Coordinates of C-alpha atoms in Angstrom, one line a residue:
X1 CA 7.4 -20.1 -36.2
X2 CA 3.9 -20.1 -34.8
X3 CA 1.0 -19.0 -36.9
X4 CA -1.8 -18.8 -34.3
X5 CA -5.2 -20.6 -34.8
X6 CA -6.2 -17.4 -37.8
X7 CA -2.6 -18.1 -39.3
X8 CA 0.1 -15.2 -39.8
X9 CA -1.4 -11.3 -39.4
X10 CA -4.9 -12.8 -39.0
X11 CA -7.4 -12.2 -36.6
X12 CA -11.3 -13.1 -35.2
X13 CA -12.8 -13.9 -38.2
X14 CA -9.8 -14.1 -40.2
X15 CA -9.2 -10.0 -41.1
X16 CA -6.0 -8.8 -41.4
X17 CA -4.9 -8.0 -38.4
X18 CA -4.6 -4.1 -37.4
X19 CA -7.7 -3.7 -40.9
X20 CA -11.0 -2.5 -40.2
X21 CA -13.6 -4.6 -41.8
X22 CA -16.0 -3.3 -44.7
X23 CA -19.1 -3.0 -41.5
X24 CA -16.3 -0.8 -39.8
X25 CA -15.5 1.5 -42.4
X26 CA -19.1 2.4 -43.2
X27 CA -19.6 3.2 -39.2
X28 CA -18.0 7.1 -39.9
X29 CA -19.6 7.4 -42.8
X30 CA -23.0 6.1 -41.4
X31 CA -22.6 8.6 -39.0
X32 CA -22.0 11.4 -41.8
X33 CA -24.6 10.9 -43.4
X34 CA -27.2 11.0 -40.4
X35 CA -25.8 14.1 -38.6
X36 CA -24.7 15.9 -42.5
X37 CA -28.8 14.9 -42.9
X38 CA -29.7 16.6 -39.5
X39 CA -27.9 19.7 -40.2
X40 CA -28.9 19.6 -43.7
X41 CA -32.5 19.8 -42.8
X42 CA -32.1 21.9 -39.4
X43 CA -30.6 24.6 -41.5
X44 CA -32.9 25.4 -44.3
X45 CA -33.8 29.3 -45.4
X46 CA -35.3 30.3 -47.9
X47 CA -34.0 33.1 -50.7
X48 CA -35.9 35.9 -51.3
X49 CA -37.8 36.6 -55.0
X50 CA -36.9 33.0 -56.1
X51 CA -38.1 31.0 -53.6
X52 CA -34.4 28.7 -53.1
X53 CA -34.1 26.5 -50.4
X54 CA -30.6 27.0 -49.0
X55 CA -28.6 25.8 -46.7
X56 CA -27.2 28.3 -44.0
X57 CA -25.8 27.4 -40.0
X58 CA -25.0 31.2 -39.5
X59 CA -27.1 34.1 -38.0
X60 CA -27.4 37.4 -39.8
X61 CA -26.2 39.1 -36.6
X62 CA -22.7 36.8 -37.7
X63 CA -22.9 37.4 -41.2
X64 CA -23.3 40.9 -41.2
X65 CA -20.2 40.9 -38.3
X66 CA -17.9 39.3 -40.7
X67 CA -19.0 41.3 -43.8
X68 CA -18.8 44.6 -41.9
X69 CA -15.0 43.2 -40.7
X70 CA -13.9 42.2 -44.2
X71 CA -15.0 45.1 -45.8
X72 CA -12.8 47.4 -43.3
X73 CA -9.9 45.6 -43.7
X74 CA -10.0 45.9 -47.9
X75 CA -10.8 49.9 -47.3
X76 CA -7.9 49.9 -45.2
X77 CA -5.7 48.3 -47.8
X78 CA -7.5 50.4 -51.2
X79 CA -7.4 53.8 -52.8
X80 CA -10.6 55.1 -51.5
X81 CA -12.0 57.7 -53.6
X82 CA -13.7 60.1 -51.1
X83 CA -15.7 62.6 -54.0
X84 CA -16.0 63.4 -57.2
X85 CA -18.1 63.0 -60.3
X86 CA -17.7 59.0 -60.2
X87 CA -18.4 58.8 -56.2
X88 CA -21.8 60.5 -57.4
X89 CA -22.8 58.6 -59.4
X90 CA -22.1 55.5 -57.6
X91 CA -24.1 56.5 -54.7
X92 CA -26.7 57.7 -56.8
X93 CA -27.2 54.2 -58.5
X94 CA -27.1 52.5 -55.0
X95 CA -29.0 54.2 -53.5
X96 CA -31.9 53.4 -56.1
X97 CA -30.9 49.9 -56.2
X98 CA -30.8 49.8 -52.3
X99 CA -34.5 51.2 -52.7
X100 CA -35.6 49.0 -55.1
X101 CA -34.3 45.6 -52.8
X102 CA -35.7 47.6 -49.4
X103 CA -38.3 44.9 -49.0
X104 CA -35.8 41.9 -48.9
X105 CA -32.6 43.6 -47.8
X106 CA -32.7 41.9 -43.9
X107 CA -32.1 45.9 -42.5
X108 CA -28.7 46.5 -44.4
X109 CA -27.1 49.4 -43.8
X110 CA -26.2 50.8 -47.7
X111 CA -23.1 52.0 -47.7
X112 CA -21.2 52.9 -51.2
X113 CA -18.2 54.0 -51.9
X114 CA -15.4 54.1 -54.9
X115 CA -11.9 52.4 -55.3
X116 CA -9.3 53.3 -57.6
X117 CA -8.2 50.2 -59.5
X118 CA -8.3 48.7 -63.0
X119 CA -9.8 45.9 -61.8
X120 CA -13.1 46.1 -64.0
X121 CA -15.4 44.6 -60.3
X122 CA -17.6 45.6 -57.8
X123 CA -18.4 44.0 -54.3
X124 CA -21.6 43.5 -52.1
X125 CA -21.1 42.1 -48.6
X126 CA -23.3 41.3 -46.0
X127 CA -25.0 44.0 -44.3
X128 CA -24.6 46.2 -47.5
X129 CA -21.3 47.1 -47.7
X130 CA -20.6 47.9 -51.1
X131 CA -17.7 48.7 -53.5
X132 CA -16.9 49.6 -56.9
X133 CA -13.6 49.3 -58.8
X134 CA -13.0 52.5 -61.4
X135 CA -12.1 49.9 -63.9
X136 CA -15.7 49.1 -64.4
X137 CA -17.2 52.3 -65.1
X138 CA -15.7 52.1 -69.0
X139 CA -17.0 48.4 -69.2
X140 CA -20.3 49.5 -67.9
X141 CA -20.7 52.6 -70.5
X142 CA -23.6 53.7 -68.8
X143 CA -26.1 54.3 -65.9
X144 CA -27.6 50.9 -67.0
X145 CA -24.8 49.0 -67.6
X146 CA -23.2 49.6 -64.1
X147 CA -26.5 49.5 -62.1
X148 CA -26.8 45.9 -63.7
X149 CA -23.0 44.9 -62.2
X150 CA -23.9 46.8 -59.1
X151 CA -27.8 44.9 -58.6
X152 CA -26.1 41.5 -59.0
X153 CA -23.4 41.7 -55.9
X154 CA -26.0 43.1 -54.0
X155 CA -28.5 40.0 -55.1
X156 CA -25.2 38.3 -53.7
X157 CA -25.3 39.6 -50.3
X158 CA -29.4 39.7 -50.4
X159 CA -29.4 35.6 -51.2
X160 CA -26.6 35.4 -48.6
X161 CA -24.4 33.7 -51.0
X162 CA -21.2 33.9 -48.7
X163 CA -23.1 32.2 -45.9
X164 CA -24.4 29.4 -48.3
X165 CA -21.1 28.6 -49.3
X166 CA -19.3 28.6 -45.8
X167 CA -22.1 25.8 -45.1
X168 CA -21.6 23.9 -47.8
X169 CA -18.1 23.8 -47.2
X170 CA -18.5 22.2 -43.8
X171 CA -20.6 19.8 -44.6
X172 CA -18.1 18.6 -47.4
X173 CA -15.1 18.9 -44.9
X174 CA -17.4 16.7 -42.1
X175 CA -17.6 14.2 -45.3
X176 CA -14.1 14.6 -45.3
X177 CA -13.3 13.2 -42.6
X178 CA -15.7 10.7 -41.9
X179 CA -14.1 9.1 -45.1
X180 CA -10.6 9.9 -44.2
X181 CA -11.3 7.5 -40.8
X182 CA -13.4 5.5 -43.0
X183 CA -10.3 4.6 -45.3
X184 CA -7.2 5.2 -42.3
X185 CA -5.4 2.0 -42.2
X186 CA -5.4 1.4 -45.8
X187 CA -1.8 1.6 -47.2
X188 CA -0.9 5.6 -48.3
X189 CA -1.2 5.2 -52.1
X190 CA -4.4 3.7 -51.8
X191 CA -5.8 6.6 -49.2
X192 CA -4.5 9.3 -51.7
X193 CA -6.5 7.9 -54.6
X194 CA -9.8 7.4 -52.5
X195 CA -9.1 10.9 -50.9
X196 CA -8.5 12.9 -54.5
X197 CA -11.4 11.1 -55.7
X198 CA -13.8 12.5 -52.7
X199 CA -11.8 15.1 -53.3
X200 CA -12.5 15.7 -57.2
X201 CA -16.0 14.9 -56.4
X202 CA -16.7 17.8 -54.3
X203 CA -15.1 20.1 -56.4
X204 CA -17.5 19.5 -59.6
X205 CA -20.0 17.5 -58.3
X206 CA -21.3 19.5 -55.7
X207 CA -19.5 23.7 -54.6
X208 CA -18.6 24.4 -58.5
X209 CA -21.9 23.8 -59.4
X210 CA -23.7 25.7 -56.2
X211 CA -21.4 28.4 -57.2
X212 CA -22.9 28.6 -60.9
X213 CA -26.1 28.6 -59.1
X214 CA -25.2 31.3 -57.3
X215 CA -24.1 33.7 -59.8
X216 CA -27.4 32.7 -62.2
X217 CA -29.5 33.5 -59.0
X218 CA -27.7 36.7 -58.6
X219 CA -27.9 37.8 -62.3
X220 CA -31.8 37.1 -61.5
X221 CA -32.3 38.8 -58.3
X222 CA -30.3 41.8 -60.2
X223 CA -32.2 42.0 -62.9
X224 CA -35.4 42.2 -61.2
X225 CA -33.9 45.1 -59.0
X226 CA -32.5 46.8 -62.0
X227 CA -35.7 47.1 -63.4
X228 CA -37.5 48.2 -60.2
X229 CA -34.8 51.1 -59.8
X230 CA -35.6 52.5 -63.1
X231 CA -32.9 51.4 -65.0
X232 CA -32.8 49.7 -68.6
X233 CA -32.7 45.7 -68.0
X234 CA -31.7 45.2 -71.5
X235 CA -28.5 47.0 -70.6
X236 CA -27.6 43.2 -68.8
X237 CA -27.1 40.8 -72.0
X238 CA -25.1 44.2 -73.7
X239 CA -22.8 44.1 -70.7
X240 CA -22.0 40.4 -70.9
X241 CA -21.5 40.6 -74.7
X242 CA -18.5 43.1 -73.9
X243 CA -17.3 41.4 -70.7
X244 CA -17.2 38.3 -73.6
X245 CA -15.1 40.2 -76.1
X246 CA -12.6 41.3 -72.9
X247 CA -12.2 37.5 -71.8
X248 CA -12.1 35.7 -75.3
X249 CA -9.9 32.7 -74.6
X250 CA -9.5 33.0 -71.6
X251 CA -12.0 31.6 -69.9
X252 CA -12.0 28.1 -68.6
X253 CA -14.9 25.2 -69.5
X254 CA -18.3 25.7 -67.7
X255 CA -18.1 22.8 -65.1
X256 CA -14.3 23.5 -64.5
X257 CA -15.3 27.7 -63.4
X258 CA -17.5 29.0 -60.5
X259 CA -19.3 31.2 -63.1
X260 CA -21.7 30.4 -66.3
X261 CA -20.2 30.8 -69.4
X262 CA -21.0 34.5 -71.0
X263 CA -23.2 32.7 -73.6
X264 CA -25.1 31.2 -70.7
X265 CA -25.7 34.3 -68.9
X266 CA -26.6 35.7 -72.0
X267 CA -29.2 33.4 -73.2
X268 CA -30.9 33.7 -69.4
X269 CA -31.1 37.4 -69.6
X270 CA -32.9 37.0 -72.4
X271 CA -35.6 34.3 -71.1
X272 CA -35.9 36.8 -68.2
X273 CA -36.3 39.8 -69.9
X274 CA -39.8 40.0 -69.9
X275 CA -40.5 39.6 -66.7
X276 CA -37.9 42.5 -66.0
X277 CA -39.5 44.9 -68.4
X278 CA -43.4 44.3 -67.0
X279 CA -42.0 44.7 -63.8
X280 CA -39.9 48.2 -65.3
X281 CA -43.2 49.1 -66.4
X282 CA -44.9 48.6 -63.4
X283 CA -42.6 50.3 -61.0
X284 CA -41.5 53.3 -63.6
X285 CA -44.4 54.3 -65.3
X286 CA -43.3 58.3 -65.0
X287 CA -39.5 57.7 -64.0
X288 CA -37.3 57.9 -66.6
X289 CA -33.2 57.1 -66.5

């Protein structure tokens, strides 16, 4: 049996043959990192009242296209509430919320409506499409209480939250794959711990904790609008004390959830509070709730 001048499966330089080398494998993943830099850096906004850079590849034209789409099709497939004593009331709190955010809304269109559920949620999407579930209106207990739930999901569609995300996920899958050519003709048990690894790695290291971000800058942004509408801030820690006592046990560790704790979003309600009720004071000084 002939060996050839390497010996048996070798090749120039004596590498397996048919196995990259270690200057091979970093070639996709050179790559990555100089185009995920460029579109890193090509892509930066900035969020309004807290002064975030972001990262965001889509135009509000698109945004506002998708939000508008998505929020026809769950209409479609809800109990719409047309009128009545809840509808009202709704409106009436968006439309003072949608007021108060008028200077950093990107030209949304406000629309508000009601849908019958037990779900105790409420929805903001791009453009300013918004909904609220009937199940939150005992949870909220009040004017305050729901203007609080409703100012955060439109913070989410203010800070253009969805958009961030659908970024960030791109970049990760582009990381994806540079490693998963990066790592291609090593043997299949070996790929599938590398991969799960990246994989794991992404999941806590980098979108769970963007989403946490997220939902702090939102409870922020909602807050501040809150107490420009009129409403009572201090409503906000109240809220998240009974959304607490709903979900004991139930929900998971901090860096294993895509929101803060309740104690978290507690204690920062708190340290912002102040600011909320100067700026209350400021914009309300005859208004009452």
């Amino acid at each position: 049996m002939r060996f050839g001048l390497f010996g048996r499966n070798r090749g120039i330089g004596g590498q397996p043959r048919g196995r990259m080398s270690w200057k091979m494998r970093l070639i996709p993943l050179v790559l990555f990192a100089i185009y995920g830099l460029y579109f890193y850096v090509s892509n930066q906004e900035t969020v309004p009242l807290t002064g975030r850079s972001q990262l965001v590849d889509m135009t509000h034209k698109q945004e506002i296209a998708l939000g508008l789409q998505s929020y026809q099709e769950i209409l479609s497939q809800s109990e719409v509430i047309p009128e009545g004593q809840t509808v009202d009331l709704v409106r009436t709190i968006g439309r003072r919320l949608a007021k108060a955010a008028a200077d950093v809304d990107h030209g949304f269109e406000w629309e508000f409506n009601v849908i019958e559920s037990q779900q105790a949620n409420a929805f903001a999407l791009p453009g300013g499409k918004t909904a609220v579930y009937t199940g939150l209106i005992p949870v909220a207990e009040n004017q305050s209480g729901l203007a609080v739930v409703m100012g955060h999901e439109i913070a989410h569609a203010i800070a253009r939250h969805g958009a961030e995300r659908m970024a960030h996920q791109k970049l990760v899958q582009m990381g994806t794959i540079a490693a998963t050519v990066a790592v291609g003709d090593m043997d299949y048990d070996t790929q599938r711990m590398v991969m799960g690894a990246l994989g794991v790695g992404a999941q806590y290291g980098v979108l769970l904790p963007f989403s946490r971000d997220h939902e702090s800058e939102a409870d922020y942004m909602g807050l501040l609008f809150v107490a420009r509408a009129c409403f009572d801030p201090t409503e906000a820690p109240k809220l998240w004390e009974r959304m607490g006592e709903m979900s004991k046990g139930k929900q998971p560790a901090e860096f294993m959830s895509t929101h803060p704790s309740h104690g978290t979003r507690i204690k920062q309600f708190q340290e912002w509070m102040p600011e909320a009720l100067a700026l209350r004071q400021q914009h309300c000084k005859t208004q009452s709730d």
